[in-house]
Amino acid sequence: MTTALILVPIGGALWVWITPWRSARSAGGLALGIAFAELALWIGTAVNFDFSDQGLQLEQKRTWFSDLGVSYHVGLFDFSLWLVGLTALVTTAAIGYGFWSQRARPAGYLGLILFLEGATVGVFTAQDLLLFYVFWEAMMIPLYVLIGVWGGPGRLAATVKFVVYTLAGSLLMLVAIIALGLQQGSFDMFEIGRGSGNTWIFLGFAAAFAVKAPLWPFHGWLPDAYRESPPEVAAILSGVISKAAAYGFLRIALPSFPGSISDLRTPILVLASIGLIYGSLLAFRAPDVRGVVAYSSLAQMNLIVIGLIAVNDSGVSGALLQMVNHGLISAAPFLRAGAIESRAAPGDLRLLGGMARGRPILATLFITTGVIALAVPGSSAFAGEFLVLNGIFTRGWGWAVVGAVAMVLAAMYVLRLVSAVLHLDPGSAVPDAALDLRPAETGVILPLVAVLLALSFWPAAITDHSFGGSPSRAVPSRYTHTVHGFLQP
């Protein structure tokens, strides 16, 4: 089943690419059907998943390079299951939006998004370091093309910057993987002992994950990439790809390098705290819709890392919940930004305003997502952020104060965005004829908001069905090589 989750979108991409389509509608319809098939496959996997079993499930292992101890080893943990589901849901919405938007050369475009989905699922399921790296690099290739070919006017500069940053991080991770694998005599994550790597190897992994998240000060590629990408690509980049970096910290860095995490906890928390406040301030100052969403993503990813570095039940559980929350909260606004730009280009806040008048669906979805992003009590974002702050409080109350300040700043930039787009007087870029969200646009955004509302009613759907319900409870020894081994009661 795990291999099927990887191969369905990749095989679907090849199918879309090699078929001589007579119409763009046929190519888009097939791509959307494949995306729905992947989502249905994940739903079937989740329904039949045994959450009482704290070990690796749906495992498949085949020798790849016997001399190097490299294998095709994949499987799902309860915590990675949710990230695969996030990938499937956001990608389906993105393909639906791209299909409706009638992108040029739709077979190539939508096929690349499907290939990106398969590679991302591979990252979340790989249990061998070299296999993880192969999927990690495969995930980057379609992003380069999607931004460079289908992006905005500044797409080439944005792509070059994106390539330079991510390639530098990836090469450092490759060196770290080789060093760790040769040191341990295996690249299998289960055979690599806890605390087996030194600080320099840890920094190689951390650099790659910090660039991809991104974390401050490795975020230089973020503004241009998020602004120049097509809206649905920006939704995947912010909603899903950044979570692959956080997952790398959770699955690789924390279990294998607890000593390095302990030694470097304060410097990491300092950088993450700066990034949290810095991203929030830039989001408040951003002049356009995409800029607000992009810099708020920078802030939220730093908050997620703070939860992970707390290395306790509350912090790690909150970080996982916030990964899913933020994946949906950021994907929906980017798709919504595309809808706004199609009605009132180019999304400059000074030129917008008054869009709530006569556009009830747009206003309702906008405000609903904004309220959840505000982390008001009773929302899924509140649950995630509260768990993170509760977890980091045990490491020092000052870190929790920084997080609380960031929550206030989040209220400022979210309310500014809602007011600038929906209220005030209609801007010069908002024609009276600008329509409400069309059924197709509503159909791709509404499921994301609906899942956020469902998690707001029941955040325990994730927190009580991850890490065996409690990251520090007694577990089988085989599982202690992954998450539980570095968490203390």
Short mmCIF file of C-alpha atoms in Angstrom, two decimals:
data_model
loop_
_atom_site.label_atom_id
_atom_site.label_comp_id
_atom_site.label_asym_id
_atom_site.label_seq_id
_atom_site.Cartn_x
_atom_site.Cartn_y
_atom_site.Cartn_z
CA MET A 1 0.00 0.00 0.00
CA THR A 2 2.84 2.42 0.80
CA THR A 3 4.46 1.77 -2.56
CA ALA A 4 1.10 2.31 -4.23
CA LEU A 5 0.80 5.72 -2.55
CA ILE A 6 4.14 6.63 -4.12
CA LEU A 7 3.62 5.12 -7.56
CA VAL A 8 0.01 6.13 -8.31
CA PRO A 9 0.84 9.84 -8.81
CA ILE A 10 4.21 9.13 -10.45
CA GLY A 11 2.68 6.59 -12.81
CA GLY A 12 -0.20 8.99 -13.40
CA ALA A 13 2.27 11.73 -14.34
CA LEU A 14 3.90 9.46 -16.93
CA TRP A 15 0.46 8.58 -18.29
CA VAL A 16 -0.47 12.24 -18.65
CA TRP A 17 2.87 13.07 -20.30
CA ILE A 18 3.04 10.34 -22.93
CA THR A 19 -0.60 10.38 -24.06
CA PRO A 20 -1.20 12.46 -27.22
CA TRP A 21 -4.10 14.54 -25.97
CA ARG A 22 -6.55 16.12 -28.39
CA SER A 23 -7.79 18.63 -25.85
CA ALA A 24 -6.51 20.28 -22.70
CA ARG A 25 -9.73 19.31 -20.97
CA SER A 26 -9.00 15.59 -21.39
CA ALA A 27 -5.48 15.91 -19.96
CA GLY A 28 -6.74 17.95 -17.02
CA GLY A 29 -9.59 15.56 -16.35
CA LEU A 30 -7.23 12.59 -16.20
CA ALA A 31 -4.80 14.40 -13.89
CA LEU A 32 -7.63 15.37 -11.56
CA GLY A 33 -8.96 11.80 -11.59
CA ILE A 34 -5.52 10.47 -10.63
CA ALA A 35 -5.30 13.01 -7.80
CA PHE A 36 -8.69 11.86 -6.51
CA ALA A 37 -7.56 8.24 -6.78
CA GLU A 38 -4.52 9.03 -4.61
CA LEU A 39 -6.72 10.80 -2.07
CA ALA A 40 -9.12 7.84 -2.00
CA LEU A 41 -6.18 5.47 -1.56
CA TRP A 42 -4.97 7.48 1.43
CA ILE A 43 -8.47 7.52 2.96
CA GLY A 44 -8.62 3.73 2.63
CA THR A 45 -5.17 3.46 4.22
CA ALA A 46 -6.18 5.72 7.14
CA VAL A 47 -9.43 3.81 7.75
CA ASN A 48 -7.56 0.51 7.96
CA PHE A 49 -4.54 1.88 9.82
CA ASP A 50 -3.96 0.32 13.23
CA PHE A 51 -3.27 3.30 15.50
CA SER A 52 -2.77 1.00 18.47
CA ASP A 53 0.31 -0.42 16.75
CA GLN A 54 3.11 2.02 17.45
CA GLY A 55 5.53 0.48 14.98
CA LEU A 56 6.13 0.86 11.26
CA GLN A 57 3.16 -0.35 9.22
CA LEU A 58 2.57 -1.21 5.56
CA GLU A 59 6.30 -1.83 5.31
CA GLN A 60 8.14 -2.98 2.21
CA LYS A 61 11.86 -3.61 2.00
CA ARG A 62 13.96 -4.76 -0.95
CA THR A 63 17.74 -4.68 -1.32
CA TRP A 64 18.87 -1.89 -3.64
CA PHE A 65 22.70 -1.83 -3.34
CA SER A 66 23.84 -4.73 -1.20
CA ASP A 67 27.49 -3.61 -1.07
CA LEU A 68 26.51 -0.31 0.50
CA GLY A 69 23.68 -1.63 2.63
CA VAL A 70 21.15 0.50 0.72
CA SER A 71 17.58 -0.74 0.36
CA TYR A 72 14.22 0.32 -0.96
CA HIS A 73 12.63 0.53 2.46
CA VAL A 74 9.31 2.32 2.88
CA GLY A 75 6.54 2.30 5.44
CA LEU A 76 4.18 4.47 7.44
CA PHE A 77 4.12 5.59 11.03
CA ASP A 78 1.01 7.14 12.51
CA PHE A 79 2.56 10.61 12.45
CA SER A 80 3.73 10.32 8.83
CA LEU A 81 0.28 9.09 7.76
CA TRP A 82 -1.16 12.55 8.47
CA LEU A 83 1.48 14.30 6.39
CA VAL A 84 0.82 11.98 3.45
CA GLY A 85 -2.87 12.83 3.79
CA LEU A 86 -2.05 16.55 3.82
CA THR A 87 -0.04 16.05 0.63
CA ALA A 88 -2.88 14.22 -1.11
CA LEU A 89 -5.53 16.77 -0.12
CA VAL A 90 -3.54 19.90 -1.00
CA THR A 91 -2.31 18.42 -4.29
CA THR A 92 -5.86 17.48 -5.32
CA ALA A 93 -6.98 21.05 -4.64
CA ALA A 94 -3.97 22.43 -6.55
CA ILE A 95 -4.60 20.23 -9.59
CA GLY A 96 -8.26 21.16 -9.53
CA TYR A 97 -7.36 24.85 -9.47
CA GLY A 98 -4.77 24.43 -12.24
CA PHE A 99 -7.28 22.52 -14.36
CA TRP A 100 -9.90 25.24 -13.90
CA SER A 101 -7.35 28.00 -14.61
CA GLN A 102 -6.48 26.41 -17.97
CA ARG A 103 -2.71 26.66 -17.66
CA ALA A 104 -0.71 26.55 -20.86
CA ARG A 105 0.53 23.07 -21.83
CA PRO A 106 -1.68 21.43 -19.19
CA ALA A 107 -0.36 17.90 -19.74
CA GLY A 108 3.18 18.92 -18.85
CA TYR A 109 2.06 21.24 -16.06
CA LEU A 110 -0.34 18.93 -14.26
CA GLY A 111 1.94 15.93 -14.83
CA LEU A 112 4.73 17.76 -13.00
CA ILE A 113 2.42 18.42 -10.05
CA LEU A 114 1.50 14.71 -9.92
CA PHE A 115 5.18 13.74 -10.05
CA LEU A 116 5.85 16.24 -7.25
CA GLU A 117 3.12 14.58 -5.18
CA GLY A 118 4.62 11.12 -5.60
CA ALA A 119 8.12 12.31 -4.69
CA THR A 120 6.80 14.12 -1.59
CA VAL A 121 4.96 11.01 -0.42
CA GLY A 122 8.26 9.17 -0.93
CA VAL A 123 10.00 11.62 1.42
CA PHE A 124 7.37 10.98 4.12
CA THR A 125 7.60 7.18 3.79
CA ALA A 126 11.30 6.48 3.09
CA GLN A 127 13.08 4.52 5.81
CA ASP A 128 16.52 4.52 4.13
CA LEU A 129 18.66 7.65 4.12
CA LEU A 130 19.78 7.40 0.50
CA LEU A 131 16.24 6.62 -0.62
CA PHE A 132 15.11 9.66 1.38
CA TYR A 133 17.68 11.76 -0.48
CA VAL A 134 16.56 10.43 -3.88
CA PHE A 135 12.96 11.41 -3.16
CA TRP A 136 14.10 14.73 -1.68
CA GLU A 137 15.91 15.65 -4.91
CA ALA A 138 13.09 14.28 -7.07
CA MET A 139 10.77 16.61 -5.17
CA MET A 140 12.88 19.63 -6.12
CA ILE A 141 13.11 19.03 -9.89
CA PRO A 142 9.42 19.63 -10.78
CA LEU A 143 9.38 22.72 -8.54
CA TYR A 144 12.24 24.27 -10.52
CA VAL A 145 10.37 23.70 -13.78
CA LEU A 146 6.94 24.75 -12.48
CA ILE A 147 8.28 28.08 -11.19
CA GLY A 148 10.70 28.70 -14.06
CA VAL A 149 8.28 27.96 -16.91
CA TRP A 150 4.82 28.80 -15.58
CA GLY A 151 5.70 31.50 -13.06
CA GLY A 152 5.26 35.27 -13.19
CA PRO A 153 7.39 37.95 -14.86
CA GLY A 154 10.25 37.51 -12.39
CA ARG A 155 10.20 33.72 -12.57
CA LEU A 156 13.75 33.23 -13.86
CA ALA A 157 15.39 35.19 -11.05
CA ALA A 158 13.14 33.47 -8.52
CA THR A 159 14.04 30.05 -9.92
CA VAL A 160 17.77 30.74 -9.90
CA LYS A 161 17.64 31.88 -6.29
CA PHE A 162 15.52 28.87 -5.33
CA VAL A 163 17.93 26.47 -7.07
CA VAL A 164 21.04 28.00 -5.48
CA TYR A 165 19.64 27.88 -1.94
CA THR A 166 18.13 24.40 -2.15
CA LEU A 167 21.05 22.87 -4.03
CA ALA A 168 23.52 24.11 -1.42
CA GLY A 169 21.41 22.60 1.35
CA SER A 170 20.91 19.33 -0.51
CA LEU A 171 24.63 18.87 -1.14
CA LEU A 172 25.37 19.37 2.55
CA MET A 173 22.74 16.77 3.39
CA LEU A 174 24.23 14.33 0.89
CA VAL A 175 27.64 14.69 2.53
CA ALA A 176 26.05 14.15 5.94
CA ILE A 177 24.17 11.04 4.72
CA ILE A 178 27.32 9.51 3.26
CA ALA A 179 29.33 10.24 6.40
CA LEU A 180 26.65 8.81 8.69
CA GLY A 181 26.02 5.76 6.51
CA LEU A 182 29.68 4.84 6.22
CA GLN A 183 30.17 5.44 9.93
CA GLN A 184 27.31 3.09 10.82
CA GLY A 185 27.81 0.59 8.01
CA SER A 186 24.20 1.02 6.84
CA PHE A 187 21.86 3.66 5.52
CA ASP A 188 18.74 2.07 6.99
CA MET A 189 17.20 4.39 9.56
CA PHE A 190 16.37 1.47 11.87
CA GLU A 191 19.95 0.22 11.88
CA ILE A 192 21.44 3.61 12.61
CA GLY A 193 21.71 3.81 16.36
CA ARG A 194 20.40 6.58 18.54
CA GLY A 195 22.90 9.32 19.10
CA SER A 196 25.19 7.81 16.48
CA GLY A 197 26.18 10.96 14.61
CA ASN A 198 28.42 13.85 15.59
CA THR A 199 27.56 17.53 15.56
CA TRP A 200 29.05 18.21 12.12
CA ILE A 201 26.90 15.52 10.53
CA PHE A 202 23.86 16.91 12.33
CA LEU A 203 24.60 20.39 10.95
CA GLY A 204 24.64 18.96 7.42
CA PHE A 205 21.10 17.66 7.84
CA ALA A 206 19.97 20.78 9.71
CA ALA A 207 21.21 23.07 6.92
CA ALA A 208 19.15 21.25 4.27
CA PHE A 209 16.02 21.24 6.41
CA ALA A 210 16.49 24.88 7.43
CA VAL A 211 16.71 26.00 3.80
CA LYS A 212 13.70 24.05 2.66
CA ALA A 213 11.39 25.00 5.58
CA PRO A 214 12.63 27.81 5.37
CA LEU A 215 13.99 29.02 8.70
CA TRP A 216 15.59 32.35 9.43
CA PRO A 217 18.13 33.35 8.10
CA PHE A 218 17.94 30.82 5.24
CA HIS A 219 14.75 32.24 3.76
CA GLY A 220 16.22 34.44 1.02
CA TRP A 221 14.53 32.44 -1.74
CA LEU A 222 11.06 32.62 -0.15
CA PRO A 223 9.62 36.02 -1.20
CA ASP A 224 10.37 35.69 -4.91
CA ALA A 225 9.43 32.01 -5.17
CA TYR A 226 6.08 32.48 -3.42
CA ARG A 227 5.21 35.61 -5.40
CA GLU A 228 6.25 34.35 -8.83
CA SER A 229 4.82 30.82 -8.59
CA PRO A 230 1.36 30.05 -9.97
CA PRO A 231 -1.07 30.16 -7.01
CA GLU A 232 -1.52 26.38 -6.87
CA VAL A 233 2.25 25.78 -6.93
CA ALA A 234 2.73 28.33 -4.14
CA ALA A 235 0.01 26.47 -2.20
CA ILE A 236 1.94 23.20 -2.49
CA LEU A 237 5.28 24.86 -1.77
CA SER A 238 4.04 26.51 1.42
CA GLY A 239 1.48 23.92 2.48
CA VAL A 240 3.36 20.69 1.83
CA ILE A 241 7.01 21.05 0.77
CA SER A 242 7.95 23.08 3.83
CA LYS A 243 6.52 20.27 5.97
CA ALA A 244 8.98 17.84 4.41
CA ALA A 245 11.74 19.87 6.07
CA ALA A 246 10.00 19.80 9.46
CA TYR A 247 9.48 16.06 9.00
CA GLY A 248 13.21 15.70 8.35
CA PHE A 249 13.92 17.23 11.74
CA LEU A 250 11.35 14.94 13.36
CA ARG A 251 12.29 11.68 11.63
CA ILE A 252 16.05 12.01 11.18
CA ALA A 253 17.67 14.81 13.15
CA LEU A 254 15.99 14.40 16.53
CA PRO A 255 16.24 10.60 16.91
CA SER A 256 19.79 10.23 15.56
CA PHE A 257 21.37 13.32 17.14
CA PRO A 258 19.91 13.86 20.64
CA GLY A 259 23.28 14.98 21.95
CA SER A 260 23.67 17.61 19.24
CA ILE A 261 20.08 18.77 19.80
CA SER A 262 20.77 19.16 23.51
CA ASP A 263 24.07 20.98 22.95
CA LEU A 264 22.71 23.30 20.26
CA ARG A 265 19.19 23.79 21.63
CA THR A 266 19.76 27.37 22.75
CA PRO A 267 21.31 28.60 19.45
CA ILE A 268 18.54 26.88 17.46
CA LEU A 269 15.84 28.40 19.65
CA VAL A 270 17.43 31.84 19.33
CA LEU A 271 17.38 31.61 15.53
CA ALA A 272 13.85 30.21 15.48
CA SER A 273 12.61 32.92 17.86
CA ILE A 274 14.15 35.64 15.70
CA GLY A 275 12.56 34.06 12.63
CA LEU A 276 9.19 33.87 14.36
CA ILE A 277 9.14 37.57 15.25
CA TYR A 278 10.87 38.69 12.05
CA GLY A 279 8.45 36.78 9.82
CA SER A 280 5.46 38.13 11.72
CA LEU A 281 6.66 41.72 11.38
CA LEU A 282 7.35 41.32 7.66
CA ALA A 283 3.90 39.77 7.19
CA PHE A 284 2.40 42.84 8.85
CA ARG A 285 4.39 45.14 6.56
CA ALA A 286 3.91 43.15 3.33
CA PRO A 287 2.26 45.22 0.57
CA ASP A 288 0.41 42.37 -1.14
CA VAL A 289 -1.73 39.33 -0.35
CA ARG A 290 0.93 36.80 -1.28
CA GLY A 291 3.55 38.62 0.76
CA VAL A 292 1.43 38.38 3.90
CA VAL A 293 0.88 34.64 3.40
CA ALA A 294 4.54 34.02 2.51
CA TYR A 295 6.04 35.77 5.53
CA SER A 296 3.42 34.33 7.87
CA SER A 297 4.57 30.91 6.60
CA LEU A 298 8.13 31.82 7.56
CA ALA A 299 6.93 32.67 11.06
CA GLN A 300 4.86 29.51 11.44
CA MET A 301 7.65 27.20 10.30
CA ASN A 302 9.94 28.71 12.92
CA LEU A 303 7.21 28.11 15.52
CA ILE A 304 6.96 24.47 14.44
CA VAL A 305 10.72 24.04 14.85
CA ILE A 306 10.47 25.55 18.33
CA GLY A 307 7.94 22.84 19.21
CA LEU A 308 10.17 20.10 17.81
CA ILE A 309 13.28 21.35 19.60
CA ALA A 310 11.36 21.29 22.89
CA VAL A 311 11.67 17.49 22.56
CA ASN A 312 8.77 16.59 24.83
CA ASP A 313 5.25 15.25 24.46
CA SER A 314 3.47 18.58 24.25
CA GLY A 315 5.96 20.32 21.96
CA VAL A 316 6.30 17.51 19.42
CA SER A 317 2.57 16.72 19.33
CA GLY A 318 1.78 20.41 18.93
CA ALA A 319 4.36 20.76 16.17
CA LEU A 320 2.80 17.86 14.23
CA LEU A 321 -0.71 19.29 14.63
CA GLN A 322 0.56 22.69 13.55
CA MET A 323 2.21 21.16 10.47
CA VAL A 324 -1.20 19.97 9.31
CA ASN A 325 -2.92 23.18 10.40
CA HIS A 326 -0.45 25.42 8.65
CA GLY A 327 -0.44 23.24 5.55
CA LEU A 328 -4.15 23.88 5.15
CA ILE A 329 -4.12 27.49 6.41
CA SER A 330 -1.41 28.50 3.91
CA ALA A 331 -2.67 26.46 0.94
CA ALA A 332 -6.19 27.91 1.07
CA PRO A 333 -5.04 31.58 1.11
CA PHE A 334 -2.68 31.06 -1.84
CA LEU A 335 -5.52 29.58 -3.90
CA ARG A 336 -7.73 32.39 -2.70
CA ALA A 337 -5.00 34.89 -3.64
CA GLY A 338 -5.09 33.49 -7.16
CA ALA A 339 -8.84 34.04 -7.26
CA ILE A 340 -8.40 37.64 -6.03
CA GLU A 341 -5.63 38.32 -8.55
CA SER A 342 -7.83 37.07 -11.38
CA ARG A 343 -10.42 39.67 -10.37
CA ALA A 344 -8.21 42.51 -9.14
CA ALA A 345 -4.67 42.08 -10.37
CA PRO A 346 -2.00 42.24 -9.00
CA GLY A 347 -3.16 41.70 -5.40
CA ASP A 348 -1.64 44.92 -4.05
CA LEU A 349 -3.39 45.70 -0.76
CA ARG A 350 -3.45 49.43 -1.54
CA LEU A 351 -5.57 48.73 -4.63
CA LEU A 352 -7.98 46.28 -2.97
CA GLY A 353 -10.88 46.69 -0.59
CA GLY A 354 -14.60 46.24 -0.37
CA MET A 355 -14.56 42.73 -1.83
CA ALA A 356 -17.00 41.47 0.79
CA ARG A 357 -19.80 43.42 -0.87
CA GLY A 358 -21.77 41.14 -3.13
CA ARG A 359 -19.29 38.29 -2.77
CA PRO A 360 -20.55 36.25 0.21
CA ILE A 361 -18.70 32.99 -0.59
CA LEU A 362 -15.33 34.71 -0.94
CA ALA A 363 -15.92 36.72 2.24
CA THR A 364 -17.07 33.69 4.25
CA LEU A 365 -14.13 31.48 3.30
CA PHE A 366 -11.69 34.36 3.77
CA ILE A 367 -12.95 35.25 7.24
CA THR A 368 -13.24 31.59 8.34
CA THR A 369 -9.64 30.85 7.45
CA GLY A 370 -8.56 34.15 8.99
CA VAL A 371 -10.29 33.39 12.29
CA ILE A 372 -8.56 29.99 12.47
CA ALA A 373 -5.21 31.58 11.57
CA LEU A 374 -5.76 34.01 14.45
CA ALA A 375 -5.57 30.97 16.76
CA VAL A 376 -8.71 31.99 18.62
CA PRO A 377 -9.66 29.56 21.42
CA GLY A 378 -11.55 26.65 19.96
CA SER A 379 -9.65 26.64 16.66
CA SER A 380 -7.21 23.94 15.55
CA ALA A 381 -4.44 26.54 15.31
CA PHE A 382 -5.03 27.49 18.94
CA ALA A 383 -4.68 23.84 19.98
CA GLY A 384 -1.44 23.45 18.03
CA GLU A 385 0.14 26.68 19.19
CA PHE A 386 -0.91 26.12 22.81
CA LEU A 387 0.74 22.68 22.80
CA VAL A 388 3.92 24.13 21.30
CA LEU A 389 4.08 26.95 23.86
CA ASN A 390 3.31 24.54 26.68
CA GLY A 391 6.10 22.27 25.50
CA ILE A 392 8.73 24.98 25.12
CA PHE A 393 7.77 26.51 28.49
CA THR A 394 9.46 23.55 30.15
CA ARG A 395 12.71 24.60 28.46
CA GLY A 396 12.41 28.19 29.61
CA TRP A 397 9.56 30.62 30.09
CA GLY A 398 11.26 33.22 27.90
CA TRP A 399 10.79 31.10 24.78
CA ALA A 400 7.08 30.81 25.55
CA VAL A 401 6.87 34.59 25.92
CA VAL A 402 8.34 35.00 22.44
CA GLY A 403 5.71 32.62 21.09
CA ALA A 404 2.93 34.54 22.83
CA VAL A 405 4.18 37.82 21.37
CA ALA A 406 4.16 36.23 17.93
CA MET A 407 0.51 35.22 18.42
CA VAL A 408 -0.33 38.88 19.03
CA LEU A 409 1.57 39.88 15.90
CA ALA A 410 -0.30 37.18 13.96
CA ALA A 411 -3.57 38.80 14.98
CA MET A 412 -2.27 42.11 13.64
CA TYR A 413 -1.29 40.90 10.18
CA VAL A 414 -4.32 38.65 9.74
CA LEU A 415 -6.74 41.43 10.69
CA ARG A 416 -4.88 43.85 8.44
CA LEU A 417 -5.20 41.42 5.53
CA VAL A 418 -8.91 40.79 6.12
CA SER A 419 -9.63 44.50 6.44
CA ALA A 420 -7.60 45.47 3.37
CA VAL A 421 -9.24 42.88 1.12
CA LEU A 422 -12.82 42.64 2.32
CA HIS A 423 -13.64 45.94 4.02
CA LEU A 424 -12.86 49.64 3.63
CA ASP A 425 -13.84 51.32 0.37
CA PRO A 426 -13.48 49.38 -2.90
CA GLY A 427 -9.99 49.89 -4.31
CA SER A 428 -9.14 51.08 -7.80
CA ALA A 429 -8.27 47.51 -8.86
CA VAL A 430 -11.64 46.10 -7.78
CA PRO A 431 -14.22 46.51 -10.57
CA ASP A 432 -17.88 46.46 -9.69
CA ALA A 433 -18.27 43.51 -12.08
CA ALA A 434 -15.80 41.35 -10.13
CA LEU A 435 -17.68 38.12 -9.42
CA ASP A 436 -17.90 36.01 -6.32
CA LEU A 437 -15.99 32.71 -6.22
CA ARG A 438 -17.13 30.47 -9.04
CA PRO A 439 -18.27 26.91 -8.25
CA ALA A 440 -14.95 25.43 -9.38
CA GLU A 441 -12.95 27.82 -7.18
CA THR A 442 -15.23 27.13 -4.24
CA GLY A 443 -14.90 23.40 -4.86
CA VAL A 444 -11.11 23.42 -4.49
CA ILE A 445 -10.91 25.79 -1.49
CA LEU A 446 -13.91 24.64 0.53
CA PRO A 447 -12.55 21.12 1.36
CA LEU A 448 -9.40 22.67 2.86
CA VAL A 449 -11.47 24.97 5.05
CA ALA A 450 -13.83 22.12 5.96
CA VAL A 451 -10.93 19.99 7.22
CA LEU A 452 -9.69 22.94 9.29
CA LEU A 453 -13.14 23.28 10.85
CA ALA A 454 -13.25 19.53 11.55
CA LEU A 455 -9.84 19.70 13.27
CA SER A 456 -11.06 22.68 15.28
CA PHE A 457 -13.84 20.51 16.67
CA TRP A 458 -11.55 17.51 17.16
CA PRO A 459 -7.78 18.26 17.18
CA ALA A 460 -7.33 15.01 19.09
CA ALA A 461 -7.96 13.23 15.79
CA ILE A 462 -4.27 13.90 15.17
CA THR A 463 -2.75 14.37 18.62
CA ASP A 464 -4.34 11.20 20.05
CA HIS A 465 -3.54 9.18 16.92
CA SER A 466 0.14 10.01 16.61
CA PHE A 467 3.14 8.65 18.49
CA GLY A 468 0.91 5.97 19.96
CA GLY A 469 -1.19 8.68 21.62
CA SER A 470 1.75 9.75 23.81
CA PRO A 471 5.26 10.27 22.46
CA SER A 472 6.95 9.15 25.68
CA ARG A 473 5.00 6.04 26.59
CA ALA A 474 6.69 2.66 26.68
CA VAL A 475 7.03 1.27 23.16
CA PRO A 476 8.56 -1.70 21.34
CA SER A 477 12.30 -1.39 20.98
CA ARG A 478 12.12 -1.27 17.20
CA TYR A 479 10.13 1.97 17.34
CA THR A 480 12.53 3.64 19.74
CA HIS A 481 14.93 4.05 16.82
CA THR A 482 12.62 6.66 15.33
CA VAL A 483 10.68 9.06 17.53
CA HIS A 484 10.21 7.79 21.05
CA GLY A 485 13.84 7.15 21.76
CA PHE A 486 14.64 10.84 22.14
CA LEU A 487 11.56 11.79 24.14
CA GLN A 488 11.71 11.47 27.88
CA PRO A 489 8.65 11.06 30.17
#
